[in-house]
Every structure is written in C-alpha cells, then in structure tokens.
Amino acid sequence: MEKQLSQPLFTWVCYCLAFVFLTSGIMKLVASDFKVRFAELGLPFPELALFIVAIVEVACGMLIAKRFYLHLAVPPLILIMLVALYLTKLPTLLHQGVLSFLFEARLDIVIFVLLLVIWKNKG
C-alpha cells in the first residue's frame, strides 16, 4: 500500500522545489554567464532556449509554491531536469565514469525525484 505525504511535508517539499526553480529561473534571466553556458551546449537559438527555460522555471516555480495547477507545472520541470541531465551530466558519465557522474548529478537527481514525489501526491 502506497502512503501519501502528510500535508505539512508536501507543503515543504513544494516550497523547496519552488525555491530552487525560482532562483534558477531568475538567475538565468539576469546573469550573463548562462548565455555562454547555453551556447556551449550546442542548442539551436541558445538565447531563446535560455529565455524559455527561465520563464518556465519561474512560472512553474510560482505555481508549485502556491500548490496550484501542479498537474501542469510539474511535467515541464521534469522535462527540463531530464534534458539538463542529458546535456550537462551524461558527458561526465561517458568521459569520467560513474562516480564523477553521480557526484555531478546528485542535486539534479534529488530535484527530479522530488518533482516525481509531488507529481504523485498532487491530488
């Protein structure tokens, strides 16, 4: 039998995830370092991709903080996390090995798992 998160715990998980995505999205909008990072990933239209990711992170982060429309807010963030793992951490796995990959990807994996937790407990 699967157990649901208690309401206070669910709320705190939402606040923590909202904090991560709000700060990440805002930093992508104001720090020029991210333009260089996105350009180095080889994405087409890196500045547009950066802007879209930042706006999605901020908007979905706000929705998660208020616990509104979680069924719409969580999937784009899961996609962003999967793409981030693929583009930024997978090369570490391929070139430096499993232990380096696990170390570099640890926070991304935790955020991804917490997104799945709130997705499962959204109801």
CSV table of N, CA, C and O in Angstrom, one decimal:
chain,number,residue,atom,x,y,z
A,1,MET,N,0.8,-1.2,0.0
A,1,MET,CA,0.0,0.0,0.0
A,1,MET,C,0.9,1.3,0.0
A,1,MET,O,1.8,1.4,0.8
A,2,GLU,N,0.6,2.1,-1.0
A,2,GLU,CA,1.4,3.4,-1.1
A,2,GLU,C,0.9,4.4,-0.1
A,2,GLU,O,-0.3,4.5,0.1
A,3,LYS,N,1.8,5.1,0.5
A,3,LYS,CA,1.5,6.1,1.5
A,3,LYS,C,1.7,7.5,0.9
A,3,LYS,O,2.7,7.8,0.3
A,4,GLN,N,0.7,8.4,1.2
A,4,GLN,CA,0.8,9.7,0.7
A,4,GLN,C,1.6,10.5,1.7
A,4,GLN,O,1.7,10.2,2.9
A,5,LEU,N,2.2,11.6,1.2
A,5,LEU,CA,2.9,12.5,2.1
A,5,LEU,C,1.9,13.3,3.0
A,5,LEU,O,0.8,13.6,2.5
A,6,SER,N,2.3,13.6,4.2
A,6,SER,CA,1.5,14.4,5.0
A,6,SER,C,1.4,15.8,4.4
A,6,SER,O,2.3,16.2,3.7
A,7,GLN,N,0.3,16.5,4.7
A,7,GLN,CA,0.2,17.8,4.1
A,7,GLN,C,1.3,18.8,4.5
A,7,GLN,O,1.8,19.5,3.6
A,8,PRO,N,1.8,18.9,5.7
A,8,PRO,CA,2.9,19.8,6.0
A,8,PRO,C,4.2,19.4,5.3
A,8,PRO,O,4.9,20.2,4.8
A,9,LEU,N,4.4,18.1,5.2
A,9,LEU,CA,5.6,17.6,4.4
A,9,LEU,C,5.5,18.0,2.9
A,9,LEU,O,6.4,18.5,2.3
A,10,PHE,N,4.3,17.7,2.4
A,10,PHE,CA,4.1,18.0,1.0
A,10,PHE,C,4.3,19.5,0.7
A,10,PHE,O,4.9,19.9,-0.3
A,11,THR,N,3.8,20.4,1.6
A,11,THR,CA,3.9,21.8,1.5
A,11,THR,C,5.4,22.2,1.5
A,11,THR,O,5.8,23.0,0.7
A,12,TRP,N,6.2,21.6,2.4
A,12,TRP,CA,7.6,22.0,2.5
A,12,TRP,C,8.4,21.5,1.3
A,12,TRP,O,9.3,22.2,0.8
A,13,VAL,N,8.0,20.3,0.7
A,13,VAL,CA,8.7,19.9,-0.5
A,13,VAL,C,8.4,20.8,-1.6
A,13,VAL,O,9.2,21.2,-2.4
A,14,CYS,N,7.1,21.3,-1.7
A,14,CYS,CA,6.7,22.3,-2.7
A,14,CYS,C,7.5,23.6,-2.6
A,14,CYS,O,8.0,24.1,-3.5
A,15,TYR,N,7.6,24.1,-1.3
A,15,TYR,CA,8.4,25.3,-1.1
A,15,TYR,C,9.8,25.1,-1.5
A,15,TYR,O,10.4,26.0,-2.1
A,16,CYS,N,10.4,24.0,-1.2
A,16,CYS,CA,11.8,23.8,-1.5
A,16,CYS,C,12.0,23.7,-3.0
A,16,CYS,O,13.0,24.3,-3.6
A,17,LEU,N,11.2,23.0,-3.7
A,17,LEU,CA,11.3,23.0,-5.2
A,17,LEU,C,11.0,24.3,-5.8
A,17,LEU,O,11.7,24.7,-6.7
A,18,ALA,N,10.0,25.0,-5.3
A,18,ALA,CA,9.8,26.4,-5.8
A,18,ALA,C,11.0,27.3,-5.6
A,18,ALA,O,11.3,28.0,-6.5
A,19,PHE,N,11.6,27.2,-4.5
A,19,PHE,CA,12.8,28.0,-4.2
A,19,PHE,C,13.9,27.7,-5.3
A,19,PHE,O,14.5,28.6,-5.8
A,20,VAL,N,14.1,26.4,-5.5
A,20,VAL,CA,15.1,26.0,-6.5
A,20,VAL,C,14.8,26.6,-7.9
A,20,VAL,O,15.7,27.2,-8.5
A,21,PHE,N,13.6,26.4,-8.3
A,21,PHE,CA,13.3,26.8,-9.7
A,21,PHE,C,13.1,28.3,-9.8
A,21,PHE,O,13.5,28.9,-10.9
A,22,LEU,N,12.6,29.0,-8.8
A,22,LEU,CA,12.5,30.4,-8.9
A,22,LEU,C,13.9,31.1,-8.9
A,22,LEU,O,14.2,31.9,-9.8
A,23,THR,N,14.8,30.6,-8.0
A,23,THR,CA,16.1,31.2,-8.1
A,23,THR,C,16.9,30.9,-9.3
A,23,THR,O,17.6,31.7,-9.9
A,24,SER,N,16.7,29.6,-9.8
A,24,SER,CA,17.4,29.2,-11.0
A,24,SER,C,16.9,30.0,-12.2
A,24,SER,O,17.7,30.5,-13.0
A,25,GLY,N,15.6,30.2,-12.3
A,25,GLY,CA,15.0,30.9,-13.5
A,25,GLY,C,15.4,32.4,-13.4
A,25,GLY,O,15.7,32.9,-14.5
A,26,ILE,N,15.3,33.0,-12.3
A,26,ILE,CA,15.7,34.4,-12.2
A,26,ILE,C,17.2,34.6,-12.5
A,26,ILE,O,17.5,35.5,-13.2
A,27,MET,N,18.0,33.7,-12.0
A,27,MET,CA,19.5,33.8,-12.3
A,27,MET,C,19.7,33.7,-13.9
A,27,MET,O,20.5,34.4,-14.4
A,28,LYS,N,19.0,32.8,-14.5
A,28,LYS,CA,19.1,32.7,-15.9
A,28,LYS,C,18.7,33.9,-16.7
A,28,LYS,O,19.2,34.2,-17.7
A,29,LEU,N,17.8,34.7,-16.1
A,29,LEU,CA,17.4,35.9,-16.7
A,29,LEU,C,18.3,37.1,-16.5
A,29,LEU,O,18.4,38.0,-17.3
A,30,VAL,N,19.0,37.1,-15.4
A,30,VAL,CA,19.8,38.3,-15.0
A,30,VAL,C,21.4,38.0,-15.1
A,30,VAL,O,22.1,39.0,-15.3
A,31,ALA,N,21.8,36.8,-15.1
A,31,ALA,CA,23.3,36.6,-15.2
A,31,ALA,C,23.7,36.2,-16.6
A,31,ALA,O,23.2,35.3,-17.2
A,32,SER,N,24.7,36.9,-17.1
A,32,SER,CA,25.1,36.7,-18.5
A,32,SER,C,25.9,35.4,-18.6
A,32,SER,O,26.0,34.9,-19.8
A,33,ASP,N,26.4,34.8,-17.6
A,33,ASP,CA,27.1,33.5,-17.6
A,33,ASP,C,26.3,32.4,-18.3
A,33,ASP,O,26.8,31.6,-19.0
A,34,PHE,N,25.0,32.5,-18.1
A,34,PHE,CA,24.1,31.4,-18.6
A,34,PHE,C,24.0,31.5,-20.2
A,34,PHE,O,23.8,30.4,-20.8
A,35,LYS,N,24.1,32.7,-20.7
A,35,LYS,CA,24.1,32.7,-22.2
A,35,LYS,C,25.3,31.9,-22.8
A,35,LYS,O,25.1,31.2,-23.8
A,36,VAL,N,26.4,32.1,-22.2
A,36,VAL,CA,27.6,31.3,-22.6
A,36,VAL,C,27.4,29.8,-22.4
A,36,VAL,O,27.7,29.0,-23.3
A,37,ARG,N,26.9,29.4,-21.3
A,37,ARG,CA,26.7,28.0,-21.0
A,37,ARG,C,25.7,27.4,-22.0
A,37,ARG,O,25.9,26.3,-22.5
A,38,PHE,N,24.6,28.1,-22.3
A,38,PHE,CA,23.6,27.6,-23.3
A,38,PHE,C,24.2,27.5,-24.7
A,38,PHE,O,24.0,26.6,-25.4
A,39,ALA,N,25.0,28.5,-25.0
A,39,ALA,CA,25.7,28.5,-26.3
A,39,ALA,C,26.7,27.3,-26.4
A,39,ALA,O,26.8,26.7,-27.5
A,40,GLU,N,27.4,27.0,-25.4
A,40,GLU,CA,28.3,25.9,-25.4
A,40,GLU,C,27.6,24.5,-25.5
A,40,GLU,O,28.3,23.5,-25.8
A,41,LEU,N,26.3,24.5,-25.1
A,41,LEU,CA,25.6,23.2,-25.2
A,41,LEU,C,25.3,22.8,-26.7
A,41,LEU,O,24.9,21.6,-26.9
A,42,GLY,N,25.5,23.7,-27.6
A,42,GLY,CA,25.2,23.4,-29.0
A,42,GLY,C,23.7,23.4,-29.4
A,42,GLY,O,23.4,22.9,-30.4
A,43,LEU,N,22.9,24.1,-28.5
A,43,LEU,CA,21.5,24.2,-28.8
A,43,LEU,C,21.3,25.2,-29.9
A,43,LEU,O,21.9,26.2,-30.0
A,44,PRO,N,20.3,24.9,-30.8
A,44,PRO,CA,19.9,26.0,-31.7
A,44,PRO,C,19.2,27.1,-31.0
A,44,PRO,O,18.5,26.9,-30.0
A,45,PHE,N,19.5,28.4,-31.4
A,45,PHE,CA,18.9,29.5,-30.7
A,45,PHE,C,19.1,29.5,-29.2
A,45,PHE,O,18.1,29.5,-28.5
A,46,PRO,N,20.4,29.5,-28.8
A,46,PRO,CA,20.6,29.3,-27.3
A,46,PRO,C,20.0,30.4,-26.5
A,46,PRO,O,19.5,30.1,-25.4
A,47,GLU,N,20.0,31.7,-26.9
A,47,GLU,CA,19.4,32.7,-26.1
A,47,GLU,C,17.9,32.6,-26.0
A,47,GLU,O,17.4,32.8,-24.9
A,48,LEU,N,17.2,32.2,-27.0
A,48,LEU,CA,15.8,31.9,-27.0
A,48,LEU,C,15.5,30.7,-26.1
A,48,LEU,O,14.6,30.8,-25.2
A,49,ALA,N,16.3,29.7,-26.2
A,49,ALA,CA,16.1,28.5,-25.3
A,49,ALA,C,16.3,28.9,-23.9
A,49,ALA,O,15.6,28.5,-23.0
A,50,LEU,N,17.4,29.7,-23.6
A,50,LEU,CA,17.6,30.1,-22.2
A,50,LEU,C,16.4,30.9,-21.7
A,50,LEU,O,16.0,30.7,-20.6
A,51,PHE,N,15.9,31.8,-22.5
A,51,PHE,CA,14.8,32.6,-22.1
A,51,PHE,C,13.5,31.8,-21.8
A,51,PHE,O,12.9,31.9,-20.8
A,52,ILE,N,13.2,30.8,-22.7
A,52,ILE,CA,12.1,30.0,-22.5
A,52,ILE,C,12.2,29.1,-21.2
A,52,ILE,O,11.3,29.0,-20.4
A,53,VAL,N,13.4,28.5,-21.0
A,53,VAL,CA,13.7,27.7,-19.8
A,53,VAL,C,13.5,28.6,-18.6
A,53,VAL,O,12.9,28.1,-17.6
A,54,ALA,N,14.1,29.8,-18.6
A,54,ALA,CA,14.0,30.6,-17.4
A,54,ALA,C,12.5,31.0,-17.1
A,54,ALA,O,12.1,30.9,-15.9
A,55,ILE,N,11.8,31.4,-18.1
A,55,ILE,CA,10.4,31.8,-17.9
A,55,ILE,C,9.6,30.6,-17.4
A,55,ILE,O,8.7,30.7,-16.5
A,56,VAL,N,9.8,29.4,-17.9
A,56,VAL,CA,9.1,28.2,-17.5
A,56,VAL,C,9.5,27.9,-16.0
A,56,VAL,O,8.6,27.5,-15.2
A,57,GLU,N,10.7,28.0,-15.7
A,57,GLU,CA,11.1,27.7,-14.3
A,57,GLU,C,10.5,28.7,-13.3
A,57,GLU,O,10.0,28.3,-12.3
A,58,VAL,N,10.5,30.0,-13.7
A,58,VAL,CA,9.9,31.0,-12.8
A,58,VAL,C,8.4,30.7,-12.7
A,58,VAL,O,7.8,30.7,-11.6
A,59,ALA,N,7.7,30.6,-13.8
A,59,ALA,CA,6.2,30.4,-13.8
A,59,ALA,C,5.8,29.1,-13.0
A,59,ALA,O,4.9,29.1,-12.2
A,60,CYS,N,6.5,28.0,-13.4
A,60,CYS,CA,6.1,26.7,-12.7
A,60,CYS,C,6.6,26.7,-11.3
A,60,CYS,O,5.9,26.2,-10.4
A,61,GLY,N,7.7,27.4,-10.9
A,61,GLY,CA,8.1,27.5,-9.6
A,61,GLY,C,7.0,28.3,-8.7
A,61,GLY,O,6.7,27.9,-7.6
A,62,MET,N,6.5,29.3,-9.3
A,62,MET,CA,5.4,30.1,-8.6
A,62,MET,C,4.2,29.2,-8.4
A,62,MET,O,3.6,29.2,-7.3
A,63,LEU,N,3.8,28.5,-9.4
A,63,LEU,CA,2.6,27.6,-9.3
A,63,LEU,C,2.9,26.5,-8.2
A,63,LEU,O,2.0,26.2,-7.4
A,64,ILE,N,4.1,26.0,-8.2
A,64,ILE,CA,4.4,24.9,-7.2
A,64,ILE,C,4.4,25.6,-5.8
A,64,ILE,O,3.9,25.0,-4.8
A,65,ALA,N,4.9,26.8,-5.6
A,65,ALA,CA,4.9,27.4,-4.3
A,65,ALA,C,3.5,27.6,-3.8
A,65,ALA,O,3.2,27.4,-2.6
A,66,LYS,N,2.6,27.9,-4.7
A,66,LYS,CA,1.2,28.1,-4.3
A,66,LYS,C,0.4,26.8,-4.3
A,66,LYS,O,-0.8,26.8,-3.9
A,67,ARG,N,1.0,25.7,-4.8
A,67,ARG,CA,0.4,24.4,-5.0
A,67,ARG,C,-0.9,24.5,-5.9
A,67,ARG,O,-1.9,23.9,-5.6
A,68,PHE,N,-0.8,25.3,-6.9
A,68,PHE,CA,-1.8,25.5,-7.9
A,68,PHE,C,-1.4,24.7,-9.2
A,68,PHE,O,-0.2,24.8,-9.6
A,69,TYR,N,-2.3,24.1,-9.9
A,69,TYR,CA,-2.1,23.5,-11.2
A,69,TYR,C,-0.9,22.7,-11.2
A,69,TYR,O,-0.1,22.7,-12.2
A,70,LEU,N,-0.6,21.8,-10.2
A,70,LEU,CA,0.6,21.0,-10.2
A,70,LEU,C,0.6,20.1,-11.4
A,70,LEU,O,1.7,19.7,-11.9
A,71,HIS,N,-0.6,19.6,-11.8
A,71,HIS,CA,-0.6,18.7,-13.0
A,71,HIS,C,-0.1,19.4,-14.2
A,71,HIS,O,0.3,18.7,-15.2
A,72,LEU,N,-0.1,20.7,-14.3
A,72,LEU,CA,0.5,21.5,-15.4
A,72,LEU,C,1.9,22.0,-15.1
A,72,LEU,O,2.7,22.1,-16.1
A,73,ALA,N,2.2,22.2,-13.9
A,73,ALA,CA,3.5,22.8,-13.5
A,73,ALA,C,4.7,21.8,-13.4
A,73,ALA,O,5.8,22.2,-13.8
A,74,VAL,N,4.4,20.6,-13.0
A,74,VAL,CA,5.4,19.7,-12.8
A,74,VAL,C,6.0,19.1,-14.1
A,74,VAL,O,7.2,19.0,-14.2
A,75,PRO,N,5.2,18.6,-15.1
A,75,PRO,CA,5.8,18.0,-16.2
A,75,PRO,C,6.8,18.8,-17.0
A,75,PRO,O,7.9,18.3,-17.4
A,76,PRO,N,6.6,20.1,-17.2
A,76,PRO,CA,7.7,20.9,-17.9
A,76,PRO,C,9.0,20.9,-17.1
A,76,PRO,O,10.1,20.9,-17.7
A,77,LEU,N,8.9,20.9,-15.8
A,77,LEU,CA,10.1,20.9,-15.0
A,77,LEU,C,10.8,19.6,-15.0
A,77,LEU,O,12.0,19.5,-15.0
A,78,ILE,N,10.0,18.5,-15.0
A,78,ILE,CA,10.6,17.2,-15.2
A,78,ILE,C,11.4,17.1,-16.5
A,78,ILE,O,12.5,16.6,-16.6
A,79,LEU,N,10.8,17.6,-17.6
A,79,LEU,CA,11.4,17.6,-18.9
A,79,LEU,C,12.7,18.5,-18.8
A,79,LEU,O,13.7,18.0,-19.3
A,80,ILE,N,12.7,19.6,-18.2
A,80,ILE,CA,13.9,20.4,-18.1
A,80,ILE,C,15.0,19.7,-17.3
A,80,ILE,O,16.1,19.7,-17.7
A,81,MET,N,14.6,19.0,-16.3
A,81,MET,CA,15.6,18.2,-15.5
A,81,MET,C,16.2,17.1,-16.3
A,81,MET,O,17.4,16.8,-16.3
A,82,LEU,N,15.3,16.4,-17.1
A,82,LEU,CA,15.8,15.3,-17.9
A,82,LEU,C,16.8,15.8,-19.0
A,82,LEU,O,17.8,15.2,-19.2
A,83,VAL,N,16.4,16.9,-19.6
A,83,VAL,CA,17.3,17.5,-20.6
A,83,VAL,C,18.6,18.0,-20.0
A,83,VAL,O,19.7,17.8,-20.6
A,84,ALA,N,18.5,18.6,-18.8
A,84,ALA,CA,19.7,19.1,-18.2
A,84,ALA,C,20.6,17.9,-17.8
A,84,ALA,O,21.9,18.0,-18.0
A,85,LEU,N,20.1,16.8,-17.3
A,85,LEU,CA,20.9,15.7,-17.0
A,85,LEU,C,21.5,15.1,-18.3
A,85,LEU,O,22.7,14.8,-18.3
A,86,TYR,N,20.8,15.1,-19.4
A,86,TYR,CA,21.3,14.5,-20.6
A,86,TYR,C,22.4,15.4,-21.2
A,86,TYR,O,23.4,14.9,-21.6
A,87,LEU,N,22.2,16.7,-21.2
A,87,LEU,CA,23.1,17.6,-21.9
A,87,LEU,C,24.3,18.0,-21.0
A,87,LEU,O,25.4,18.1,-21.6
A,88,THR,N,24.1,18.0,-19.7
A,88,THR,CA,25.2,18.5,-18.9
A,88,THR,C,25.9,17.5,-18.0
A,88,THR,O,27.1,17.6,-17.7
A,89,LYS,N,25.2,16.4,-17.7
A,89,LYS,CA,25.8,15.4,-16.9
A,89,LYS,C,26.1,14.1,-17.6
A,89,LYS,O,27.1,13.4,-17.2
A,90,LEU,N,25.4,13.7,-18.6
A,90,LEU,CA,25.8,12.5,-19.4
A,90,LEU,C,27.2,12.5,-19.9
A,90,LEU,O,27.9,11.5,-19.8
A,91,PRO,N,27.7,13.6,-20.4
A,91,PRO,CA,29.1,13.6,-20.9
A,91,PRO,C,30.1,13.3,-19.7
A,91,PRO,O,31.1,12.7,-20.0
A,92,THR,N,29.7,13.7,-18.5
A,92,THR,CA,30.6,13.3,-17.4
A,92,THR,C,30.6,11.8,-17.2
A,92,THR,O,31.7,11.2,-17.0
A,93,LEU,N,29.4,11.2,-17.3
A,93,LEU,CA,29.4,9.7,-17.2
A,93,LEU,C,30.2,9.0,-18.3
A,93,LEU,O,31.0,8.1,-18.1
A,94,LEU,N,30.1,9.6,-19.5
A,94,LEU,CA,30.8,8.9,-20.7
A,94,LEU,C,32.3,9.2,-20.6
A,94,LEU,O,33.1,8.3,-21.1
A,95,HIS,N,32.8,10.3,-20.1
A,95,HIS,CA,34.2,10.6,-20.1
A,95,HIS,C,34.9,10.5,-18.8
A,95,HIS,O,36.2,10.3,-18.8
A,96,GLN,N,34.2,10.5,-17.7
A,96,GLN,CA,34.9,10.5,-16.4
A,96,GLN,C,34.5,9.3,-15.5
A,96,GLN,O,35.0,9.1,-14.4
A,97,GLY,N,33.4,8.6,-15.9
A,97,GLY,CA,33.0,7.5,-15.1
A,97,GLY,C,31.8,7.7,-14.2
A,97,GLY,O,31.3,8.8,-14.1
A,98,VAL,N,31.3,6.6,-13.6
A,98,VAL,CA,30.1,6.6,-12.8
A,98,VAL,C,30.2,7.5,-11.6
A,98,VAL,O,29.3,8.2,-11.3
A,99,LEU,N,31.3,7.3,-10.8
A,99,LEU,CA,31.4,8.1,-9.6
A,99,LEU,C,31.4,9.6,-9.8
A,99,LEU,O,30.7,10.3,-9.1
A,100,SER,N,32.1,10.1,-10.8
A,100,SER,CA,32.1,11.5,-11.1
A,100,SER,C,30.7,11.9,-11.6
A,100,SER,O,30.2,13.0,-11.2
A,101,PHE,N,30.0,11.1,-12.4
A,101,PHE,CA,28.7,11.4,-12.8
A,101,PHE,C,27.7,11.5,-11.7
A,101,PHE,O,26.9,12.5,-11.6
A,102,LEU,N,27.8,10.5,-10.8
A,102,LEU,CA,26.9,10.6,-9.6
A,102,LEU,C,27.1,11.8,-8.7
A,102,LEU,O,26.2,12.4,-8.2
A,103,PHE,N,28.4,12.2,-8.6
A,103,PHE,CA,28.7,13.4,-7.8
A,103,PHE,C,28.1,14.6,-8.5
A,103,PHE,O,27.5,15.5,-7.9
A,104,GLU,N,28.4,14.8,-9.8
A,104,GLU,CA,28.0,15.9,-10.5
A,104,GLU,C,26.4,16.0,-10.7
A,104,GLU,O,25.9,17.1,-10.7
A,105,ALA,N,25.8,14.9,-10.7
A,105,ALA,CA,24.3,14.8,-11.0
A,105,ALA,C,23.5,14.7,-9.7
A,105,ALA,O,22.3,14.7,-9.8
A,106,ARG,N,24.1,14.7,-8.5
A,106,ARG,CA,23.4,14.4,-7.3
A,106,ARG,C,22.2,15.3,-7.0
A,106,ARG,O,21.1,14.9,-6.7
A,107,LEU,N,22.4,16.6,-7.2
A,107,LEU,CA,21.3,17.6,-6.9
A,107,LEU,C,20.3,17.5,-8.0
A,107,LEU,O,19.1,17.6,-7.7
A,108,ASP,N,20.7,17.3,-9.2
A,108,ASP,CA,19.7,17.2,-10.3
A,108,ASP,C,18.8,16.0,-10.1
A,108,ASP,O,17.6,16.0,-10.3
A,109,ILE,N,19.4,14.9,-9.6
A,109,ILE,CA,18.6,13.7,-9.4
A,109,ILE,C,17.7,13.9,-8.2
A,109,ILE,O,16.5,13.4,-8.2
A,110,VAL,N,18.1,14.5,-7.1
A,110,VAL,CA,17.3,14.8,-6.0
A,110,VAL,C,16.1,15.7,-6.4
A,110,VAL,O,14.9,15.4,-6.0
A,111,ILE,N,16.3,16.7,-7.2
A,111,ILE,CA,15.3,17.6,-7.6
A,111,ILE,C,14.3,16.8,-8.5
A,111,ILE,O,13.1,16.9,-8.4
A,112,PHE,N,14.8,16.0,-9.4
A,112,PHE,CA,14.0,15.1,-10.3
A,112,PHE,C,13.1,14.2,-9.4
A,112,PHE,O,11.9,14.1,-9.7
A,113,VAL,N,13.6,13.6,-8.4
A,113,VAL,CA,12.9,12.7,-7.6
A,113,VAL,C,11.8,13.4,-6.8
A,113,VAL,O,10.6,13.0,-6.7
A,114,LEU,N,12.1,14.6,-6.3
A,114,LEU,CA,11.1,15.4,-5.5
A,114,LEU,C,10.0,15.9,-6.5
A,114,LEU,O,8.9,16.0,-6.0
A,115,LEU,N,10.3,16.2,-7.7
A,115,LEU,CA,9.3,16.5,-8.7
A,115,LEU,C,8.4,15.3,-8.9
A,115,LEU,O,7.1,15.5,-8.9
A,116,LEU,N,8.9,14.1,-9.0
A,116,LEU,CA,8.1,12.9,-9.1
A,116,LEU,C,7.2,12.7,-7.9
A,116,LEU,O,6.1,12.3,-8.0
A,117,VAL,N,7.8,13.0,-6.7
A,117,VAL,CA,7.0,12.9,-5.4
A,117,VAL,C,5.8,13.8,-5.4
A,117,VAL,O,4.7,13.4,-5.1
A,118,ILE,N,6.0,15.1,-5.8
A,118,ILE,CA,4.9,16.0,-5.8
A,118,ILE,C,3.9,15.7,-6.9
A,118,ILE,O,2.7,15.9,-6.8
A,119,TRP,N,4.4,15.1,-8.0
A,119,TRP,CA,3.5,14.7,-9.1
A,119,TRP,C,2.6,13.6,-8.6
A,119,TRP,O,1.4,13.6,-8.9
A,120,LYS,N,3.2,12.6,-7.9
A,120,LYS,CA,2.4,11.5,-7.4
A,120,LYS,C,1.4,12.0,-6.3
A,120,LYS,O,0.3,11.4,-6.2
A,121,ASN,N,1.8,12.9,-5.5
A,121,ASN,CA,1.0,13.4,-4.4
A,121,ASN,C,0.1,14.6,-4.7
A,121,ASN,O,-0.4,15.2,-3.8
A,122,LYS,N,0.0,15.0,-5.9
A,122,LYS,CA,-0.6,16.3,-6.3
A,122,LYS,C,-2.1,16.3,-5.9
A,122,LYS,O,-2.7,17.3,-5.8
A,123,GLY,N,-2.7,15.1,-5.8
A,123,GLY,CA,-4.2,15.1,-5.6
A,123,GLY,C,-4.7,15.3,-4.3
A,123,GLY,O,-4.1,15.5,-3.3
